[in-house]
Short mmCIF file of C-alpha atoms in Angstrom, two decimals:
data_model
loop_
_atom_site.label_atom_id
_atom_site.label_comp_id
_atom_site.label_asym_id
_atom_site.label_seq_id
_atom_site.Cartn_x
_atom_site.Cartn_y
_atom_site.Cartn_z
CA UNK A 18 0.00 0.00 0.00
CA UNK A 19 1.45 3.38 -1.02
CA UNK A 20 2.16 5.66 1.89
CA UNK A 21 0.36 9.00 2.04
CA UNK A 22 2.04 12.18 3.23
CA UNK A 23 0.54 13.23 6.56
CA UNK A 24 -1.55 16.36 6.77
CA UNK A 25 -0.63 16.78 10.42
CA UNK A 26 1.74 15.02 12.80
CA UNK A 27 2.12 16.15 16.43
CA UNK A 28 2.97 14.88 19.87
CA UNK A 29 -0.24 15.22 21.89
CA UNK A 30 -1.39 13.92 25.26
CA UNK A 31 -4.14 11.38 25.86
CA UNK A 32 -4.95 10.75 29.53
CA UNK A 33 -1.62 12.31 30.56
CA UNK A 34 0.39 9.99 28.26
CA UNK A 35 2.30 11.27 25.25
CA UNK A 36 1.15 10.02 21.83
CA UNK A 37 2.36 10.57 18.30
CA UNK A 38 -0.80 11.62 16.46
CA UNK A 39 -0.95 11.54 12.67
CA UNK A 40 -3.68 12.58 10.23
CA UNK A 41 -3.70 11.91 6.49
CA UNK A 42 -6.51 11.87 3.91
CA UNK A 43 -7.70 8.42 4.99
CA UNK A 44 -6.59 7.74 8.57
CA UNK A 45 -6.36 9.29 12.02
CA UNK A 46 -3.83 7.33 14.11
CA UNK A 47 -2.30 7.79 17.54
CA UNK A 48 0.60 5.76 18.96
CA UNK A 49 1.87 5.67 22.54
CA UNK A 50 5.42 7.04 22.31
CA UNK A 51 6.56 5.48 25.59
CA UNK A 52 5.51 1.96 24.56
CA UNK A 53 6.99 2.42 21.08
CA UNK A 54 10.39 3.49 22.51
CA UNK A 55 10.41 0.69 25.04
CA UNK A 56 10.04 -1.96 22.35
CA UNK A 57 12.14 -0.35 19.60
CA UNK A 58 13.86 -3.09 17.62
CA UNK A 59 11.87 -5.87 19.28
CA UNK A 60 9.32 -8.05 17.54
CA UNK A 61 6.72 -7.64 20.27
CA UNK A 62 3.63 -6.95 18.21
CA UNK A 63 1.09 -7.29 21.04
CA UNK A 64 2.60 -4.51 23.15
CA UNK A 65 2.90 -2.13 20.19
CA UNK A 66 -0.66 -2.90 19.09
CA UNK A 67 -1.94 -2.20 22.61
CA UNK A 68 -0.57 1.34 22.47
CA UNK A 69 -1.72 2.12 18.92
CA UNK A 70 -5.09 3.20 17.57
CA UNK A 71 -6.36 3.81 14.06
CA UNK A 72 -9.65 5.29 12.80
CA UNK A 73 -10.69 5.82 9.15
CA UNK A 74 -11.48 9.48 8.48
CA UNK A 75 -14.76 8.37 6.87
CA UNK A 76 -15.84 6.97 10.26
CA UNK A 77 -15.10 10.08 12.29
CA UNK A 78 -18.44 11.45 13.47
CA UNK A 79 -17.34 14.91 14.61
CA UNK A 80 -14.57 16.93 16.25
CA UNK A 81 -14.90 19.75 18.72
CA UNK A 82 -12.68 21.90 20.87
CA UNK A 83 -12.92 20.96 24.53
CA UNK A 84 -12.65 23.00 27.69
CA UNK A 85 -9.65 21.45 29.38
CA UNK A 86 -10.11 20.23 32.94
CA UNK A 87 -6.57 19.04 33.60
CA UNK A 88 -4.70 20.05 36.79
CA UNK A 89 -2.35 22.22 34.69
CA UNK A 90 -5.16 24.50 33.45
CA UNK A 91 -4.47 28.18 34.07
CA UNK A 92 -6.88 29.07 36.88
CA UNK A 93 -4.97 32.04 38.28
CA UNK A 94 -3.79 29.99 41.22
CA UNK A 95 -0.27 28.85 42.05
CA UNK A 96 0.67 25.77 40.05
CA UNK A 97 3.47 23.27 40.14
CA UNK A 98 6.10 23.71 37.40
CA UNK A 99 5.47 21.05 34.68
CA UNK A 100 7.93 18.18 34.92
CA UNK A 101 7.05 16.56 31.55
CA UNK A 102 5.36 17.45 28.24
CA UNK A 103 2.21 15.70 29.45
CA UNK A 104 1.94 18.15 32.35
CA UNK A 105 1.99 21.20 30.07
CA UNK A 106 -0.97 20.29 27.81
CA UNK A 107 -3.58 22.93 28.62
CA UNK A 108 -5.77 22.89 25.50
CA UNK A 109 -7.83 19.99 24.15
CA UNK A 110 -10.08 18.74 21.37
CA UNK A 111 -12.28 15.64 21.22
CA UNK A 112 -12.76 13.33 18.25
CA UNK A 113 -15.96 11.25 18.11
CA UNK A 114 -15.73 8.12 15.96
CA UNK A 115 -17.29 4.75 15.14
CA UNK A 116 -16.12 1.78 17.18
CA UNK A 117 -17.14 -1.75 16.25
CA UNK A 118 -18.56 -4.01 18.94
CA UNK A 119 -19.75 -7.61 18.89
CA UNK A 120 -22.54 -8.97 16.68
CA UNK A 121 -22.18 -6.23 14.04
CA UNK A 122 -23.03 -3.46 16.51
CA UNK A 123 -21.41 -0.02 16.40
CA UNK A 124 -21.05 2.58 19.13
CA UNK A 125 -19.94 6.20 19.19
CA UNK A 126 -16.63 6.40 21.06
CA UNK A 127 -14.39 9.40 21.65
CA UNK A 128 -10.81 10.35 22.42
CA UNK A 129 -9.58 13.68 23.80
CA UNK A 130 -6.19 15.04 22.72
CA UNK A 131 -4.45 17.68 24.85
CA UNK A 132 -2.17 20.30 23.27
CA UNK A 133 0.37 22.66 24.79
CA UNK A 134 -0.69 25.54 22.50
CA UNK A 135 -4.13 26.82 21.61
CA UNK A 136 -3.09 27.47 18.00
CA UNK A 137 -2.15 23.80 17.58
CA UNK A 138 -5.50 22.72 19.00
CA UNK A 139 -7.37 24.96 16.54
CA UNK A 140 -5.24 23.69 13.65
CA UNK A 141 -6.16 20.08 14.39
CA UNK A 142 -9.86 20.88 14.77
CA UNK A 143 -9.93 22.89 11.54
CA UNK A 144 -8.00 20.29 9.51
CA UNK A 145 -10.18 17.38 10.64
CA UNK A 146 -13.32 19.36 9.87
CA UNK A 147 -12.00 20.15 6.42
CA UNK A 148 -11.50 16.45 5.75
CA UNK A 149 -15.01 15.65 6.98
CA UNK A 150 -16.43 18.35 4.71
CA UNK A 151 -14.97 16.49 1.73
CA UNK A 152 -17.19 13.47 2.52
CA UNK A 153 -20.07 14.58 0.30
CA UNK A 154 -22.01 11.33 0.75
CA UNK A 155 -22.96 12.32 4.29
CA UNK A 156 -26.49 13.66 4.87
CA UNK A 157 -26.99 17.16 6.23
CA UNK A 158 -30.80 17.36 6.30
CA UNK A 159 -33.13 14.45 7.07
CA UNK A 160 -36.89 13.96 7.19
CA UNK A 161 -37.72 11.60 10.07
CA UNK A 162 -40.97 9.67 10.62
CA UNK A 163 -41.58 8.10 14.03
CA UNK A 164 -44.16 5.36 14.56
CA UNK A 165 -45.20 5.71 18.23
CA UNK A 166 -47.31 2.53 18.15
CA UNK A 167 -45.03 -0.08 16.57
CA UNK A 168 -43.20 -2.82 18.47
CA UNK A 169 -43.18 -2.02 22.19
CA UNK A 170 -44.37 1.55 21.53
CA UNK A 171 -40.91 2.94 22.31
CA UNK A 172 -40.22 4.58 18.95
CA UNK A 173 -40.20 8.18 20.17
CA UNK A 174 -38.20 7.32 23.28
CA UNK A 175 -35.60 5.45 21.22
CA UNK A 176 -35.25 8.37 18.83
CA UNK A 177 -35.07 11.08 21.51
CA UNK A 178 -32.60 9.29 23.78
CA UNK A 179 -30.41 7.28 21.42
CA UNK A 180 -30.60 8.71 17.91
CA UNK A 181 -31.23 12.46 18.15
CA UNK A 182 -28.03 13.10 20.19
CA UNK A 183 -25.96 11.33 17.51
CA UNK A 184 -27.55 13.34 14.70
CA UNK A 185 -26.97 16.53 16.68
CA UNK A 186 -23.32 15.62 17.32
CA UNK A 187 -22.84 15.11 13.56
CA UNK A 188 -24.52 18.49 12.79
CA UNK A 189 -27.42 16.85 10.94
CA UNK A 190 -30.61 18.92 10.80
CA UNK A 191 -33.87 17.00 11.09
CA UNK A 192 -37.58 17.58 10.60
CA UNK A 193 -39.48 15.04 12.72
CA UNK A 194 -43.04 13.83 12.13
CA UNK A 195 -44.72 11.54 14.65
CA UNK A 196 -47.28 9.52 12.68
CA UNK A 197 -50.89 9.53 13.87
CA UNK A 198 -52.42 6.76 11.79
CA UNK A 199 -51.65 3.88 9.47
CA UNK A 200 -50.13 5.02 6.14
CA UNK A 201 -49.56 8.54 7.49
CA UNK A 202 -45.90 8.45 6.37
CA UNK A 203 -46.79 6.94 2.99
CA UNK A 204 -49.42 9.58 2.21
CA UNK A 205 -47.24 12.46 3.38
CA UNK A 206 -44.33 11.31 1.22
CA UNK A 207 -46.58 10.81 -1.80
CA UNK A 208 -48.14 14.26 -1.78
CA UNK A 209 -47.02 16.79 0.83
CA UNK A 210 -43.33 16.39 1.69
CA UNK A 211 -40.92 18.90 0.12
CA UNK A 212 -38.29 16.30 -0.74
CA UNK A 213 -35.91 18.81 -2.34
CA UNK A 214 -34.99 20.01 1.15
CA UNK A 215 -33.60 16.65 2.27
CA UNK A 216 -30.69 14.29 1.68
CA UNK A 217 -32.62 11.29 2.94
CA UNK A 218 -35.70 10.05 4.77
CA UNK A 219 -35.60 8.04 7.99
CA UNK A 220 -38.23 5.86 9.65
CA UNK A 221 -38.25 4.93 13.33
CA UNK A 222 -40.25 1.72 13.58
CA UNK A 223 -40.42 -1.80 12.20
CA UNK A 224 -40.69 -3.40 8.77
CA UNK A 225 -44.25 -2.10 8.36
CA UNK A 226 -43.08 1.49 8.83
CA UNK A 227 -40.28 0.95 6.34
CA UNK A 228 -42.79 -0.46 3.85
CA UNK A 229 -44.96 2.63 4.26
CA UNK A 230 -42.07 4.96 3.53
CA UNK A 231 -40.79 2.87 0.65
CA UNK A 232 -44.23 2.85 -1.00
CA UNK A 233 -44.60 6.60 -0.57
CA UNK A 234 -41.13 7.41 -1.89
CA UNK A 235 -41.28 5.03 -4.87
CA UNK A 236 -44.79 6.16 -5.86
CA UNK A 237 -43.79 9.83 -5.57
CA UNK A 238 -40.74 9.22 -7.77
CA UNK A 239 -42.78 7.47 -10.48
CA UNK A 240 -45.47 10.14 -10.51
CA UNK A 241 -42.95 12.96 -10.88
CA UNK A 242 -41.18 11.03 -13.66
CA UNK A 243 -44.46 10.37 -15.51
CA UNK A 244 -44.22 6.58 -15.05
CA UNK A 245 -47.47 4.58 -14.85
CA UNK A 246 -47.24 2.22 -11.84
CA UNK A 247 -50.19 0.19 -13.12
CA UNK A 248 -48.27 -0.93 -16.19
CA UNK A 249 -46.18 -4.10 -15.85
CA UNK A 250 -44.12 -3.07 -18.87
CA UNK A 251 -42.97 0.26 -17.46
CA UNK A 252 -39.39 0.61 -16.23
CA UNK A 253 -39.53 2.24 -12.80
CA UNK A 254 -37.27 5.19 -12.00
CA UNK A 255 -34.81 4.73 -9.08
CA UNK A 256 -35.41 6.90 -6.03
CA UNK A 257 -32.94 9.73 -5.50
CA UNK A 258 -33.18 9.87 -1.69
CA UNK A 259 -31.70 7.21 0.55
CA UNK A 260 -33.83 5.56 3.23
CA UNK A 261 -32.64 5.09 6.80
CA UNK A 262 -34.20 2.62 9.23
CA UNK A 263 -33.99 3.08 12.99
CA UNK A 264 -35.28 -0.28 14.29
CA UNK A 265 -38.08 -0.02 16.83
CA UNK A 266 -40.49 -2.74 15.68
CA UNK A 267 -41.34 -6.35 16.40
CA UNK A 268 -39.19 -8.03 13.74
CA UNK A 269 -36.83 -5.52 12.06
CA UNK A 270 -36.02 -8.00 9.29
CA UNK A 271 -34.69 -5.35 6.88
CA UNK A 272 -32.17 -4.09 9.45
CA UNK A 273 -30.92 -7.59 10.17
CA UNK A 274 -30.52 -8.26 6.46
CA UNK A 275 -28.70 -5.01 5.58
CA UNK A 276 -26.78 -4.13 8.76
CA UNK A 277 -26.69 -7.38 10.75
CA UNK A 278 -28.23 -5.93 13.90
CA UNK A 279 -31.40 -4.25 15.15
CA UNK A 280 -29.48 -1.85 17.40
CA UNK A 281 -30.76 1.76 16.96
CA UNK A 282 -27.36 3.35 17.64
CA UNK A 283 -25.73 1.17 14.97
CA UNK A 284 -28.33 2.20 12.37
CA UNK A 285 -27.98 5.87 13.33
CA UNK A 286 -24.21 5.71 12.83
CA UNK A 287 -24.62 4.08 9.41
CA UNK A 288 -26.80 7.06 8.48
CA UNK A 289 -24.30 9.60 9.83
CA UNK A 290 -21.32 8.20 7.89
CA UNK A 291 -23.42 8.23 4.72
CA UNK A 292 -23.45 4.55 3.84
CA UNK A 293 -25.34 3.60 0.69
CA UNK A 294 -26.60 0.17 -0.32
CA UNK A 295 -28.89 -0.40 -3.33
CA UNK A 296 -31.85 -2.75 -2.94
CA UNK A 297 -34.05 -4.52 -5.49
CA UNK A 298 -37.81 -4.04 -5.24
CA UNK A 299 -40.57 -6.25 -6.67
CA UNK A 300 -43.76 -4.73 -8.05
CA UNK A 301 -46.89 -6.88 -7.71
CA UNK A 302 -49.81 -6.48 -10.13
CA UNK A 303 -53.21 -8.00 -10.79
CA UNK A 304 -53.85 -7.69 -14.51
CA UNK A 305 -53.40 -3.94 -15.21
CA UNK A 306 -53.70 -2.85 -11.58
CA UNK A 307 -50.76 -2.19 -9.26
CA UNK A 308 -51.10 -3.87 -5.83
CA UNK A 309 -47.94 -3.48 -3.75
CA UNK A 310 -44.17 -3.36 -3.66
CA UNK A 311 -42.20 -6.10 -1.93
CA UNK A 312 -38.60 -6.24 -0.67
CA UNK A 313 -38.42 -9.22 1.69
CA UNK A 314 -41.13 -11.90 1.43
CA UNK A 315 -43.74 -12.78 -1.18
CA UNK A 316 -45.12 -16.16 -0.23
CA UNK A 317 -48.13 -18.23 -1.28
CA UNK A 318 -49.81 -21.09 0.55
CA UNK A 319 -48.33 -21.67 3.99
CA UNK A 320 -47.01 -18.11 4.42
CA UNK A 321 -50.26 -16.45 3.46
CA UNK A 322 -52.53 -18.91 5.26
CA UNK A 323 -50.64 -18.65 8.55
CA UNK A 324 -50.89 -14.85 8.42
CA UNK A 325 -54.58 -14.97 7.50
CA UNK A 326 -55.47 -17.30 10.34
CA UNK A 327 -53.35 -15.55 12.99
CA UNK A 328 -53.70 -11.85 12.24
CA UNK A 329 -53.53 -10.92 15.91
CA UNK A 330 -50.27 -12.82 16.33
CA UNK A 331 -48.68 -11.88 13.02
CA UNK A 332 -45.38 -10.98 14.71
CA UNK A 333 -45.02 -14.63 15.76
CA UNK A 334 -45.78 -15.84 12.25
CA UNK A 335 -43.16 -13.53 10.77
CA UNK A 336 -40.54 -14.71 13.22
CA UNK A 337 -41.24 -18.33 12.27
CA UNK A 338 -40.90 -17.82 8.52
CA UNK A 339 -37.01 -17.98 8.40
CA UNK A 340 -36.67 -21.58 10.69
CA UNK A 341 -39.21 -22.80 7.37
CA UNK A 342 -37.27 -21.14 4.42
CA UNK A 343 -35.28 -24.26 3.51
CA UNK A 344 -34.26 -25.07 -0.03
CA UNK A 345 -32.19 -28.24 0.47
CA UNK A 346 -35.06 -30.70 -0.05
CA UNK A 347 -35.15 -33.02 -3.06
CA UNK A 348 -38.58 -31.74 -4.11
CA UNK A 349 -37.56 -28.05 -4.03
CA UNK A 350 -36.16 -26.31 -7.10
CA UNK A 351 -34.72 -22.77 -6.91
CA UNK A 352 -34.86 -20.38 -9.88
CA UNK A 353 -33.41 -16.90 -10.22
CA UNK A 354 -36.05 -14.95 -12.11
CA UNK A 355 -36.69 -11.36 -13.20
CA UNK A 356 -40.47 -11.75 -13.34
CA UNK A 357 -43.24 -14.33 -13.01
CA UNK A 358 -46.99 -14.75 -13.39
CA UNK A 359 -49.10 -16.81 -11.00
CA UNK A 360 -52.52 -18.24 -11.82
CA UNK A 361 -54.32 -20.40 -9.20
CA UNK A 362 -55.30 -23.89 -10.36
CA UNK A 363 -58.99 -23.33 -9.86
CA UNK A 364 -58.75 -20.76 -12.68
CA UNK A 365 -56.34 -22.51 -15.05
CA UNK A 366 -55.15 -26.04 -14.31
CA UNK A 367 -52.30 -26.22 -16.84
CA UNK A 368 -50.47 -22.99 -15.96
CA UNK A 369 -49.95 -22.27 -12.30
CA UNK A 370 -46.75 -20.22 -12.42
CA UNK A 371 -44.94 -18.87 -15.48
CA UNK A 372 -41.28 -18.30 -14.55
CA UNK A 373 -39.21 -16.03 -16.77
CA UNK A 374 -35.70 -16.80 -15.71
CA UNK A 375 -32.92 -14.23 -15.69
CA UNK A 376 -30.76 -14.59 -18.78
CA UNK A 377 -32.97 -17.31 -20.27
CA UNK A 378 -35.76 -17.35 -22.83
CA UNK A 379 -37.36 -20.62 -21.79
CA UNK A 380 -40.34 -20.96 -19.44
CA UNK A 381 -41.06 -23.39 -16.65
CA UNK A 382 -44.45 -23.98 -15.04
CA UNK A 383 -44.97 -24.85 -11.38
CA UNK A 384 -47.57 -27.46 -12.33
CA UNK A 385 -44.91 -29.22 -14.40
CA UNK A 386 -42.44 -29.14 -11.50
CA UNK A 387 -45.07 -30.54 -9.14
CA UNK A 388 -45.81 -33.46 -11.45
CA UNK A 389 -42.10 -34.32 -11.45
CA UNK A 390 -41.84 -34.15 -7.66
CA UNK A 391 -44.92 -35.67 -6.07
CA UNK A 392 -43.55 -35.19 -2.54
CA UNK A 393 -44.49 -31.50 -2.51
CA UNK A 394 -48.17 -32.43 -1.99
CA UNK A 395 -49.67 -29.38 -3.75
CA UNK A 396 -53.39 -28.95 -3.18
CA UNK A 397 -55.76 -27.45 -5.78
CA UNK A 398 -57.60 -25.27 -3.25
CA UNK A 399 -57.17 -21.48 -3.25
CA UNK A 400 -54.67 -19.94 -0.84
CA UNK A 401 -53.43 -16.39 -0.09
CA UNK A 402 -50.36 -14.30 -0.85
CA UNK A 403 -48.30 -12.82 1.99
CA UNK A 404 -46.51 -9.69 0.74
CA UNK A 405 -44.07 -8.42 3.39
CA UNK A 406 -46.55 -9.23 6.13
CA UNK A 407 -49.68 -8.01 4.34
CA UNK A 408 -52.38 -10.16 2.71
CA UNK A 409 -52.90 -9.40 -0.99
CA UNK A 410 -56.53 -8.95 -2.13
CA UNK A 411 -55.93 -10.99 -5.29
CA UNK A 412 -54.53 -14.48 -5.89
CA UNK A 413 -53.68 -14.22 -9.60
CA UNK A 414 -50.69 -11.87 -9.76
CA UNK A 415 -47.78 -10.77 -11.93
CA UNK A 416 -44.46 -9.89 -10.30
CA UNK A 417 -41.47 -8.03 -11.72
CA UNK A 418 -38.08 -7.31 -10.15
CA UNK A 419 -36.78 -3.75 -10.43
CA UNK A 420 -33.03 -3.79 -9.86
CA UNK A 421 -31.57 -1.27 -7.39
CA UNK A 422 -34.77 0.77 -7.23
CA UNK A 423 -34.04 2.19 -3.78
CA UNK A 424 -30.96 2.86 -1.65
CA UNK A 425 -30.58 2.41 2.08
CA UNK A 426 -28.23 4.01 4.58
CA UNK A 427 -26.42 0.68 5.02
CA UNK A 428 -23.37 -1.20 3.74
CA UNK A 429 -24.32 -4.86 4.16
CA UNK A 430 -23.17 -7.21 6.88
CA UNK A 431 -19.43 -6.93 7.53
CA UNK A 432 -17.77 -10.32 7.73
CA UNK A 433 -14.79 -9.24 9.83
CA UNK A 434 -13.61 -6.15 11.70
CA UNK A 435 -12.15 -3.45 9.50
CA UNK A 436 -8.68 -2.15 10.41
CA UNK A 437 -8.08 -5.05 12.78
CA UNK A 438 -4.29 -4.54 12.49
CA UNK A 439 -3.49 -0.80 12.52
CA UNK A 440 -0.05 -1.36 11.00
CA UNK A 441 -1.39 -3.54 8.21
CA UNK A 442 -3.81 -0.87 7.00
CA UNK A 443 -2.63 2.54 8.21
CA UNK A 444 -0.07 4.27 6.03
CA UNK A 445 1.33 6.85 8.45
#
């Protein structure tokens, strides 16, 4: 990896210990000078690693000058003459940054650097802020919808206590709307919201709240682009605004799938650093009439029937759906498709599902697959469709996949910690 010239390099104090602190375009690093000198020339990696820290600039949340509370602060009283550089550091600034925890969770940590001169402190604060200003993918203005009724009815409390302070620390302005009814967020996004003012929209709630916002934003985008949602042949326009999800629902499946956790602080930090992950969306139609959009589950038979028969305990049904999504049975065939048409057997016995596979011109029919694998035990009676936890009013449907139609404030599930070895990744 090619080394980058440092923007700044100073000897600063952290908790009364002297550190060599370096900033370049990509990394902020600080190394304990005392530990480094003690082990100079020795291959003792563990000790050196223990005294070294490394943070990507893109994961710095904010920096601010700090009122120093050290014993050497000039209070007008008699003070002991400083015996070491650490004793003479009277000015300070604090850097807030992302720290990775277990199970894909993030937290906002901070480190305070003490300087001997006020001018040096200001130089560090100004330079770090200049680097953060270059990160144009970060949102500055957000429209936030809070569902006060979802999950354990803690949406507003979660936002006020855990999320709002993080947004404020990162200098993000927000307009907050507490929803008062079902589809409040969807309707507001479709017609009233002045979306030109914002860099993204955020929902505080569960998968149902996310679905509301997604429907409102996608429908608004198509209407403004002159696209007819009722037409299966239309190519939908991608949404310009990213969607953030602060989990506060019963299931939070989308958060688990895109971040790996349903921790509100983790999701808030992904929004602050400006992560962006595209997501495919399926449009569901009945003849020439648009029904719904789907991003997680579109299931017929068992999935729809369980939800229909247990509407009051739908959260339990949704939690059970993953321990049943198994594809390793001999009678199950998996196809990657871009669109399909479903016709129930009581309407047309010879054509139950028409699969149009991605990259292929041939067609396969579910009735044909069932005849080849008798173990599936398909029944001719009518069932129901479960579309992301909602029952569809029609059984005969057409479905089309729209690639990367929306973007989330997420980056996918990280497989291993980033910057695990500061000396393997930090060019300082």
